[in-house]
Coordinates of C-alpha atoms in Angstrom, one line a residue:
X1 CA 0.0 0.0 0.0
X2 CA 1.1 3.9 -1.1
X3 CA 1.9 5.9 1.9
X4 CA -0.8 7.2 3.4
X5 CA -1.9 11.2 2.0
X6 CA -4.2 13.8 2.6
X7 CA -5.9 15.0 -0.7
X8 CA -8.5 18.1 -0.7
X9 CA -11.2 17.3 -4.0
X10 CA -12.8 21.2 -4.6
X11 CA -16.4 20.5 -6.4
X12 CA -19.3 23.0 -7.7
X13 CA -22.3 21.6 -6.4
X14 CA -24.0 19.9 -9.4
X15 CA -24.4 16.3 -9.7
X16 CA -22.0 16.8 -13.3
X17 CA -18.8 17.4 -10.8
X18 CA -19.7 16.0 -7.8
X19 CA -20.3 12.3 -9.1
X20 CA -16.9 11.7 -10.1
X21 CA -15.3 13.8 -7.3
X22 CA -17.0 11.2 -5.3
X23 CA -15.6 8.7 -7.1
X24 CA -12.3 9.8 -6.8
X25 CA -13.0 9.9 -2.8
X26 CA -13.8 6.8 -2.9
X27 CA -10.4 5.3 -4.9
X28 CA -8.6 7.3 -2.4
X29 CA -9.8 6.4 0.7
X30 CA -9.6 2.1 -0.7
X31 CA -5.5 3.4 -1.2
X32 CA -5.6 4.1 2.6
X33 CA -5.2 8.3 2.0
X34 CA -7.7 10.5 3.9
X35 CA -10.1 13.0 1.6
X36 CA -11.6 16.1 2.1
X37 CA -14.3 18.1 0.1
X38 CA -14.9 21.5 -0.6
X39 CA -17.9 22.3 -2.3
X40 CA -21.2 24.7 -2.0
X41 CA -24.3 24.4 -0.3
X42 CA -25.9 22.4 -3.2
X43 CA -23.3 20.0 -2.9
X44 CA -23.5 19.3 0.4
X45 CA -27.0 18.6 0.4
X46 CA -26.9 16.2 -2.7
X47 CA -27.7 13.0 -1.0
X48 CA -25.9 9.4 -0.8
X49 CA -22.4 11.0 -2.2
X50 CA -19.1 11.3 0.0
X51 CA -20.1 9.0 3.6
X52 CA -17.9 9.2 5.9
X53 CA -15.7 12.5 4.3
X54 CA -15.1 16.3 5.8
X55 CA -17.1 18.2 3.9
X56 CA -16.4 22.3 4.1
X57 CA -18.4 24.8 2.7
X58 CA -17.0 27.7 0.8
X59 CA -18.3 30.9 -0.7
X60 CA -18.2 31.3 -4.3
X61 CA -18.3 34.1 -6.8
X62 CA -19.9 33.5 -10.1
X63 CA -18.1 36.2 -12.4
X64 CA -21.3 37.6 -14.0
X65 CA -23.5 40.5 -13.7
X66 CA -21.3 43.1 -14.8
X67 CA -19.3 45.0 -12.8
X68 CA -21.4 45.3 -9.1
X69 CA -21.6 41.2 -9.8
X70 CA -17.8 40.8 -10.5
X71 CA -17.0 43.2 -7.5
X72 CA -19.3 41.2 -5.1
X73 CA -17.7 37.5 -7.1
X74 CA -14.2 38.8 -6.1
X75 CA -14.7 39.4 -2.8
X76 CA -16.5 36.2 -1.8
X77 CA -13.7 34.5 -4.1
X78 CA -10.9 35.7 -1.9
X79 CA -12.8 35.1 1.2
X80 CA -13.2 31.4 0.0
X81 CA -9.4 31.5 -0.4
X82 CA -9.0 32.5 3.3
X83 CA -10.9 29.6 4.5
X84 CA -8.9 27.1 2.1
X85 CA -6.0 28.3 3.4
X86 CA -6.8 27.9 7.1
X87 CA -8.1 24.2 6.1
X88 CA -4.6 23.6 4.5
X89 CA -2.9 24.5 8.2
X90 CA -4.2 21.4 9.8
X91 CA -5.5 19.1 6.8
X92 CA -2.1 20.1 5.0
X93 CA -2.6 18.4 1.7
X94 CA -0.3 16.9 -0.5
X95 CA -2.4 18.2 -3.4
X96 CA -5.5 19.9 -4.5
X97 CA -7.9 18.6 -6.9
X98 CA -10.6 20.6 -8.5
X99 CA -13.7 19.0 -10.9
X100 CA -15.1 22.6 -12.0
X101 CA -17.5 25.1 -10.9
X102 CA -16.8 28.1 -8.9
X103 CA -16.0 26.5 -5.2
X104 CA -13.3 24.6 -7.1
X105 CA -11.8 28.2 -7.7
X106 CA -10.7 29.5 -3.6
X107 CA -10.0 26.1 -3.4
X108 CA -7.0 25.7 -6.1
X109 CA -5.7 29.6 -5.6
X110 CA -5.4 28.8 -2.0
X111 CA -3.2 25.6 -3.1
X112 CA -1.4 27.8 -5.7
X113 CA -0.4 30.2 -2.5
X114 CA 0.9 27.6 -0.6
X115 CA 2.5 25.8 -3.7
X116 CA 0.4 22.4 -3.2
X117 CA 0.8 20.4 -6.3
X118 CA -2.6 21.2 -8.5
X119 CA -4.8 19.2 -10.7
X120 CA -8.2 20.0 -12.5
X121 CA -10.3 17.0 -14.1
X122 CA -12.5 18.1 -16.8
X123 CA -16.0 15.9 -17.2
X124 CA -17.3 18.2 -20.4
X125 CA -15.7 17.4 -23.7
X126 CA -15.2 21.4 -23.5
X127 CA -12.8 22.9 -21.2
X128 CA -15.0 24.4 -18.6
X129 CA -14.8 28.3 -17.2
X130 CA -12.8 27.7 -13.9
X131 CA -10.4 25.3 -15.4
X132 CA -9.5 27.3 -18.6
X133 CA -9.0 30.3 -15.5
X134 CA -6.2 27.9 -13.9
X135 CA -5.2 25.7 -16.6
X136 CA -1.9 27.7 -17.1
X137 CA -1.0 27.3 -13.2
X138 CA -2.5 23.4 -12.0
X139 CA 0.5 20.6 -12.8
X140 CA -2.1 18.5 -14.4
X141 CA -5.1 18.2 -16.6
X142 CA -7.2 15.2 -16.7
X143 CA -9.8 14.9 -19.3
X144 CA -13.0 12.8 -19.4
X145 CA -12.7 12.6 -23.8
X146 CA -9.9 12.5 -25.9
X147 CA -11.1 15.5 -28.2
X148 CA -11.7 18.4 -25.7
X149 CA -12.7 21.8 -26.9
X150 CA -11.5 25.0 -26.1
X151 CA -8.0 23.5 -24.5
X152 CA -5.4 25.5 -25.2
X153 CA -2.2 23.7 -27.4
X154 CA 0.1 25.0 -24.6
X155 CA -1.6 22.8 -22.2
X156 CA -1.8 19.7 -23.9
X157 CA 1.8 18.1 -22.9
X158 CA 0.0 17.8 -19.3
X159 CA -2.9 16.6 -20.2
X160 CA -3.9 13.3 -19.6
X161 CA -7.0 11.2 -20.8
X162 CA -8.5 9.0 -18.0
X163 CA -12.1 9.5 -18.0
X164 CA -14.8 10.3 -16.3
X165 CA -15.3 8.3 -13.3
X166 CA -18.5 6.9 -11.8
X167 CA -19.7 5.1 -9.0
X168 CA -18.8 1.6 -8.0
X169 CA -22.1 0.5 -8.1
X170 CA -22.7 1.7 -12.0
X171 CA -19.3 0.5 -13.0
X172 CA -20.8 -3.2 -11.8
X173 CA -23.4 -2.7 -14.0
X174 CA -20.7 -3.5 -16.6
X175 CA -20.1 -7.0 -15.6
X176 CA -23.7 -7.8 -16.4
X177 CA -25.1 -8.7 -19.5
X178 CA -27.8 -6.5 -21.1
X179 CA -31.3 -7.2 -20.0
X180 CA -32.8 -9.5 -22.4
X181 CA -35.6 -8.3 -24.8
X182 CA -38.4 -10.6 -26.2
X183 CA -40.2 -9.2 -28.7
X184 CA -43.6 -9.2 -26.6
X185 CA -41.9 -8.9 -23.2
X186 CA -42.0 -5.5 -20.9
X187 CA -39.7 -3.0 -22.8
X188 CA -38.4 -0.6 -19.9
X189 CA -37.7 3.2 -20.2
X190 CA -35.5 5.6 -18.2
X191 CA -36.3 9.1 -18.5
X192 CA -33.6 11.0 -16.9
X193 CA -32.7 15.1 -16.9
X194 CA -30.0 15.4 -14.7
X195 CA -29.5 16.3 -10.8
X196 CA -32.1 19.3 -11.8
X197 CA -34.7 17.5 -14.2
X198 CA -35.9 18.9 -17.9
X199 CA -39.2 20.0 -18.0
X200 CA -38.7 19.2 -22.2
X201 CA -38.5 15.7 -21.4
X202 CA -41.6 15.9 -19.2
X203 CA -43.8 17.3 -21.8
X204 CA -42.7 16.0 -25.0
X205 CA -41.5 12.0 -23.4
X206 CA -45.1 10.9 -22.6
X207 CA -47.0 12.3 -26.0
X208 CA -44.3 10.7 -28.0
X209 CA -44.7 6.9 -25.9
X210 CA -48.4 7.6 -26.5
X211 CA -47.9 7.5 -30.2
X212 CA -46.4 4.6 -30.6
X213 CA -48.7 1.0 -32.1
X214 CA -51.0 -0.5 -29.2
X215 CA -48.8 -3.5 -29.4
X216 CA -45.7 -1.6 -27.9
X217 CA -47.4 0.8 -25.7
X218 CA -48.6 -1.7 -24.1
X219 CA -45.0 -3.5 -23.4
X220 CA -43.5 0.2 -22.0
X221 CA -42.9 0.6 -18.0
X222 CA -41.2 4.4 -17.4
X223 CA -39.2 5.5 -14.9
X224 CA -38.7 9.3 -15.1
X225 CA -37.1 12.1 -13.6
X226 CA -39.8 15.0 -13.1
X227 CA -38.9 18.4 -11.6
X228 CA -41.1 18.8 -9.2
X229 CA -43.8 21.4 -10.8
X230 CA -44.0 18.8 -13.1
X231 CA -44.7 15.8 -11.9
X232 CA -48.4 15.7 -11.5
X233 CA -49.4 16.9 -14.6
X234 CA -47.3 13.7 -16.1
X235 CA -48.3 11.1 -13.9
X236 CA -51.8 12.2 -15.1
X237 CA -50.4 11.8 -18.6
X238 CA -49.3 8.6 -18.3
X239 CA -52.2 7.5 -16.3
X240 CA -54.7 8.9 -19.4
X241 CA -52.6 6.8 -21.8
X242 CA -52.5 3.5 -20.0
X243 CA -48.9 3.8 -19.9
X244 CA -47.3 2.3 -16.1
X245 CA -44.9 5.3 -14.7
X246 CA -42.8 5.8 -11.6
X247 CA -42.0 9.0 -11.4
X248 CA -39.7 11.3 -8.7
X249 CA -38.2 14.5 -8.7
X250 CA -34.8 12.7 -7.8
X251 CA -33.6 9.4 -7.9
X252 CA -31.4 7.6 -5.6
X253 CA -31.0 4.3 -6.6
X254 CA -29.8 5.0 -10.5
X255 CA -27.4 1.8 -10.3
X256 CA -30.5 0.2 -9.7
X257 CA -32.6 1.8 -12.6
X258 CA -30.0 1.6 -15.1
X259 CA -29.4 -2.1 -14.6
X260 CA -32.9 -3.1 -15.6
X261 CA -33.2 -0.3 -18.3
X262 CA -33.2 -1.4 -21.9
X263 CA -33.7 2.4 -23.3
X264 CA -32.6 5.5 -21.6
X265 CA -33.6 8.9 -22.6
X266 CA -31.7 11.9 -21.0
X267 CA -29.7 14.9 -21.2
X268 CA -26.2 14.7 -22.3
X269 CA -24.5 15.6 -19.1
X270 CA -20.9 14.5 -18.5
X271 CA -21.6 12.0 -15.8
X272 CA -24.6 10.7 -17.7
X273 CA -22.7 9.6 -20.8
X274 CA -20.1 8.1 -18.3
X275 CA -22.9 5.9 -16.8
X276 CA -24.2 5.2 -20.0
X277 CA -21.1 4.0 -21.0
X278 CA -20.0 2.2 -18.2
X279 CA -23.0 0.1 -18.1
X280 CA -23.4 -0.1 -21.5
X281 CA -26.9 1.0 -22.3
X282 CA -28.3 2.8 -25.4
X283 CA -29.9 6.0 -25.2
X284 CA -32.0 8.6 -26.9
X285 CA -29.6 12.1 -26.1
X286 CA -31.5 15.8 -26.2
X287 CA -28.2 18.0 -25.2
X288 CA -28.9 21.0 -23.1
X289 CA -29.3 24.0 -25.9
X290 CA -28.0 26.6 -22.8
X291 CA -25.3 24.8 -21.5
X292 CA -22.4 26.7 -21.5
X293 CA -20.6 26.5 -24.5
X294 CA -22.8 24.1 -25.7
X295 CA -20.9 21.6 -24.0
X296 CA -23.6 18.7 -23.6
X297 CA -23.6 18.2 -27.3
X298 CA -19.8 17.9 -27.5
X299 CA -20.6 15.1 -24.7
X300 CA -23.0 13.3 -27.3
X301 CA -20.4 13.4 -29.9
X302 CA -18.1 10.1 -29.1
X303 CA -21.3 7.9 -27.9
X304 CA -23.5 9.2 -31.0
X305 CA -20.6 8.4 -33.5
X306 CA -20.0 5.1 -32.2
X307 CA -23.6 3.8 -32.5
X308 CA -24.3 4.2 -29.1
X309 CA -26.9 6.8 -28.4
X310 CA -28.8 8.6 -31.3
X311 CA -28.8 12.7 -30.8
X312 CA -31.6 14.8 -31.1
X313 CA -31.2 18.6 -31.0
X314 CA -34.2 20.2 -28.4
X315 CA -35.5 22.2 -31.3
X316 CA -36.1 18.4 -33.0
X317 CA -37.5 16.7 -30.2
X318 CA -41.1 16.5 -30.7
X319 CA -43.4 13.8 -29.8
X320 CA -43.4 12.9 -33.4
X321 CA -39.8 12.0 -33.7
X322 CA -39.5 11.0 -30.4
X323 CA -41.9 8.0 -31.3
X324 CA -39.9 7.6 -34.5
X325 CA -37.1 6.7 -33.1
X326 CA -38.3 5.2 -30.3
X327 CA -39.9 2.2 -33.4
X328 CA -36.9 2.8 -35.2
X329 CA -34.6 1.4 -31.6
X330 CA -37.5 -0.8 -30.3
X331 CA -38.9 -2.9 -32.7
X332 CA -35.6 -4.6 -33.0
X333 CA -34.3 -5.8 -30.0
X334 CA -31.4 -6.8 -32.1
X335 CA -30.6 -3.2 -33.2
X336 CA -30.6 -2.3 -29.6
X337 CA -28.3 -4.8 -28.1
X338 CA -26.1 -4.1 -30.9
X339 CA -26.2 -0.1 -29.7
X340 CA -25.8 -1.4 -25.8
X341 CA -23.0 -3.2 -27.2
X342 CA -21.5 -0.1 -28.9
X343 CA -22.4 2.1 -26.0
X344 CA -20.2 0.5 -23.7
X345 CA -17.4 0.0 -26.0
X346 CA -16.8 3.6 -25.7
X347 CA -16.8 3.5 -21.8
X348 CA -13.7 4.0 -20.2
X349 CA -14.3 1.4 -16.9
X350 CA -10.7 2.6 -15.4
X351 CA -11.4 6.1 -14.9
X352 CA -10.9 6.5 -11.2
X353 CA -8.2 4.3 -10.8
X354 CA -6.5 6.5 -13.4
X355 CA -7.2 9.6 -12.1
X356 CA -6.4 8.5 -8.6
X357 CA -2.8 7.0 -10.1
X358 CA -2.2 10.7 -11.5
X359 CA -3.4 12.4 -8.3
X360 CA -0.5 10.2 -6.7
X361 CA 2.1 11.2 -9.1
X362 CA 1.1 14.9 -8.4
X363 CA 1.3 14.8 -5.4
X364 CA 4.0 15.9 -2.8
X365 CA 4.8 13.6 0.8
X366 CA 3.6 15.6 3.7
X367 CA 3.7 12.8 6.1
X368 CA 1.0 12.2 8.7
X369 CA -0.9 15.3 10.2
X370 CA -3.7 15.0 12.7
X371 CA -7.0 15.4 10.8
X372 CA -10.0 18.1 12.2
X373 CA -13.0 17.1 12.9
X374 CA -14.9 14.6 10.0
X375 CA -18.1 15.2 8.9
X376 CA -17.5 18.9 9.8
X377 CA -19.7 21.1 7.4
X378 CA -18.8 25.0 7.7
X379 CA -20.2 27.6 6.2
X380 CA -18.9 31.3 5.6
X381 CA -21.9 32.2 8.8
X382 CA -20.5 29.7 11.0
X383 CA -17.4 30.1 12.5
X384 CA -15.6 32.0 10.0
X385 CA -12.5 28.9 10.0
X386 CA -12.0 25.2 9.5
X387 CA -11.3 23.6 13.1

């Protein structure tokens, strides 16, 4: 076993950078080395992610809003940078790893104060705002694709390509075989929009199931992802059309889900597409038109090429095609092993390890320091330090 280490993982609070910080916590802690998070209040409240790990609260800026917004950013910006650097007194780190999003910011300049080794892991297949801020300074870039846009050719000698990494439970998933598919047997959908929901996918997903032939209606059982303004008006929807539906505004157990799953349709976040692919499950994608840079269809990109996952722009995605494709996918249980098949080919199963083998080359020996208090969440109103 490696020498035991402390390592601080800095996360914005969505489910996009917290999955695989998580499961990077998790790699770590099997090695024997002791983790801390940083993160928002989102991320602390997202449930079932990082048992048994300090988590610490930090205030951070979003850079918008013109001047008064940039002004008011900065200031909780270098705030968040005095708490990192009280947390690096006792936790003393041998490195600082950020997953994007602007808590990962403090975080890192507090490291790049104290000259702790830095690494950023991007999940998007575009380089995302914080990182391309401290790409020039962190030692390391870890990437979730091997085509990444908006990464500077200066940074590419210390780039590396691992992944994105997912939780041990979906990466099981991969030992499994895909669930059969008789042609008259029950035909199971996962409707899934991210940590936040997509109210698109609540109104156009249950017209375009109702328009499919009687004979395959009547196979479908749904699982969907509703926000939670949402989710009456579809269960009633699904109820009108005969159409069996279980429906929450988040779900817990998506190991669980995905195993059974022979059709997911989702967003194109990053740690989608990694579970996808991990588990090896096709997939209807409808990117995110306002994510920044349009980043969710760069996602789509590798698993729609390989035959994975067929794309369909929001402005497309109408009940009509919806049900389309759904015929096109699910009238041949052939064609959609074949795209499970080609789904997980593109999954890279050893993302964690790899990311966790580069966060130990980064790293500096600090030797063993006592550790504050676990399970220790502060925020900027609290104490004002990390004890």
């Amino acid at each position: 076993m490696t020498q035991s280490r402390h390592y601080v993982l800095a996360a914005g609070g969505t489910g996009g950078h917290m999955i695989p910080a998580h499961a990077l916590a998790e790699e770590l802690m099997r090695r024997g080395h002791r983790v801390a998070l940083v993160t928002d209040d989102r991320g602390a409240r997202i449930p079932g992610l990082f048992d048994g790990v300090q988590v610490h609260v930090l205030p951070a800026g979003r850079l918008s809003g013109g001047p008064i917004g940039w002004l008011k950013a900065l200031r909780k910006i270098f705030l968040g940078r005095a708490m990192a650097l009280r947390l690096y007194e006792t936790f003393r780190p041998s490195a600082v790893i950020g997953f994007g999003g602007y808590p990962a910011l403090p975080a890192l300049m507090a490291a790049q104060r104290d000259r702790i080794p830095t690494l950023v892991h991007e999940q998007n297949a575009v380089l995302g705002r914080v990182n391309r801020l401290v790409a020039g300074k962190v030692d390391a870039i870890a990437t979730a694709y091997d085509q990444i846009d908006r990464l500077a050719k200066a940074h590419r000698e210390k780039t590396h390509l691992v992944g994105n990494p997912v939780r041990d439970e979906v990466l099981a998933l991969r030992e499994q075989p895909y669930p059969a598919l008789g042609e008259d047997g029950i035909f199971r959908v996962l409707v899934t929009g991210g940590s936040q929901g997509a109210t698109v996918l609540s109104r156009v997903v249950p017209d375009g199931l109702g328009m499919l032939p009687e004979h395959f209606r009547r196979r479908l059982q749904v699982t969907q992802q509703c926000r939670a303004e949402d989710i009456e008006e579809v269960r009633g929807r699904y109820a009108s059309l005969g159409i069996p539906a279980d429906l929450a505004t988040y779900i817990t157990d998506m190991s669980d889900k995905l195993a059974w799953s022979h059709l997911v349709i989702a967003r194109a976040g990053a740690s989608t597409i990694a579970e996808l692919t991990a588990a090896g499950r096709p997939a209807i994608l409808v990117p995110l038109p306002s994510a920044t840079d349009d980043h969710q269809t760069a996602n789509a990109r590798e698993m729609a090429k390989a035959g994975g996952a067929r794309m369909i722009a929001q402005r497309n995605f109408t009940a009509v095609e919806l049900a389309k494709q759904m015929q096109k996918l699910g009238l041949e249980p052939e064609a959609l092993a074949n795209a499970a098949a080609r789904a997980r080919a593109v999954g890279r199963p050893n993302a964690a390890r790899d990311l966790a083998d580069l966060v130990e080359r980064t790293g500096r020996d600090l030797g063993s320091d006592p550790l504050p208090a676990r399970n220790n969440v502060l925020s900027p109103a609290a104490s004002g330090a990390f004890a």
